[in-house]
Amino acid sequence: MRTDILVLALTALRRNALRSALTALGIVIGVAAVVALLTIGRGTSLRVAHEIERLGTRLLVVKLGLDARGGNGAQIQAKAFDYADVEAIREQVRGGGAVAPVASLSARVVARRSNWLATVIGTENAFLEARDWRLRSGRSFSGHELQSGKSVCIIGATIQQKLFGAGDALGEILRVRTAPCLIVGVLAARGQSGLSDDADNLVLMPLYGFQRRLQGTPDLQSILVLARPEADPSLVRTRVEGLLRERRGLGPRETENFHVLEMRQVAEAMAGTARTLTALLAAIGAVSLLVGGIGIMNIMLVAVTERTGEIGVRLAIGALPRQVLGQFLAEAVLLAVLGGLAGIAAGFAIAAAARLWLPIPLVVDPAIITLAFAASALVGIVFGYVPAARAAALDPVEALRRD
């Protein structure tokens, strides 16, 4: 009997194929919007999770803030960190692992006949450990190179590609502004980063040599602290803050002129933002699906009015009201389901096309497919029930007379 109802429903839809297609178009658009937006949101979440994993949840970034000692309430740039702060953190902060000083500037780098604008960082080998960065080729700095500030450098993948192409950069001379340095290592590619536009567009130099040849001062812009695996990063952060407050002479009521950024908190904030974005996109898609459902209800009400005579004949020759209800409900559900299947395909196509502008992976999630299919069927049932119930409630004599 159920098969007969489906056959009757399909036959009725085929009689008005154009109208059926236009009605289903509302569901196609709604389901496509839900699938596309949820898929893009899921891809964004995976992208964020990848960024979080790359940053490392045990990493702390100590950065300069503003100092309110500028007079008349004005705020000025706080006093820079120095290497003594780095040594104090290494010696006095329990739970701290790798501690890396960071001094940086933007400079044009030149090799052979090419040049490129890059971020140049003066640091130590602990920088690679703190950022969990691997060398693709070459080596890190030697102890002698760090102590003497020798003119050597490690370059990122972007510098390798822009200045040397497919060639081997090891052993080449790179000129940073007017200071030449010997390339001893090339970093593995990182790609786009949550902290910068291009994480690979950098040159690492021994801190002492960087400060002497390029910066001209012993100042540090930031300090990286990697908490040990067994230590609580939040507790390590509190200890770092307490030590730096003491070293910078801040009283109990004075505002800190620095801040310690905990990557775990950044990770949680980014993950929360991604979840909120996904929920918002799903809500927008749900509104589109609701509009499609209203379209099905309107068309089915029109169909009931047009087919009043047919309904009266069926009831007069012995059809039960529940059979009439089933037929019209089957038509509504069939419209919604067929539109939902087309919408699922269109949604994934839109999400795939969005990758041309958004650097996110395409995630074909079975849960999204199941949700979209179930939602379209539910829309057909909910919005098709009222017209089907109206058809089943018709009096056969009145229906024949009205026809």
PDB file of C-alpha atoms in Angstrom, residues 65-79 250 253-258:
ATOM      1  CA  GLY A  65      52.401  46.900  26.760  1.00  0.00           C
ATOM      2  CA  LEU A  66      51.804  50.576  27.498  1.00  0.00           C
ATOM      3  CA  ASP A  67      53.096  52.502  30.492  1.00  0.00           C
ATOM      4  CA  ALA A  68      50.972  55.185  32.141  1.00  0.00           C
ATOM      5  CA  ARG A  69      54.042  57.128  33.274  1.00  0.00           C
ATOM      6  CA  GLY A  70      54.073  59.511  30.338  1.00  0.00           C
ATOM      7  CA  GLY A  71      52.794  62.415  32.425  1.00  0.00           C
ATOM      8  CA  ASN A  72      49.316  64.017  32.474  1.00  0.00           C
ATOM      9  CA  GLY A  73      47.729  60.617  32.057  1.00  0.00           C
ATOM     10  CA  ALA A  74      49.445  59.953  28.726  1.00  0.00           C
ATOM     11  CA  GLN A  75      50.514  56.409  27.909  1.00  0.00           C
ATOM     12  CA  ILE A  76      53.849  55.624  26.342  1.00  0.00           C
ATOM     13  CA  GLN A  77      55.532  52.485  25.101  1.00  0.00           C
ATOM     14  CA  ALA A  78      56.763  50.478  28.066  1.00  0.00           C
ATOM     15  CA  LYS A  79      60.431  49.867  28.709  1.00  0.00           C
ATOM     16  CA  LEU A 250      55.640  47.556  39.704  1.00  0.00           C
ATOM     17  CA  ARG A 253      48.276  48.464  42.659  1.00  0.00           C
ATOM     18  CA  GLU A 254      50.145  49.432  39.513  1.00  0.00           C
ATOM     19  CA  THR A 255      48.938  48.195  36.143  1.00  0.00           C
ATOM     20  CA  GLU A 256      51.259  45.844  34.288  1.00  0.00           C
ATOM     21  CA  ASN A 257      53.118  47.443  31.383  1.00  0.00           C
ATOM     22  CA  PHE A 258      53.453  44.068  29.688  1.00  0.00           C
TER      23      PHE A 258
END
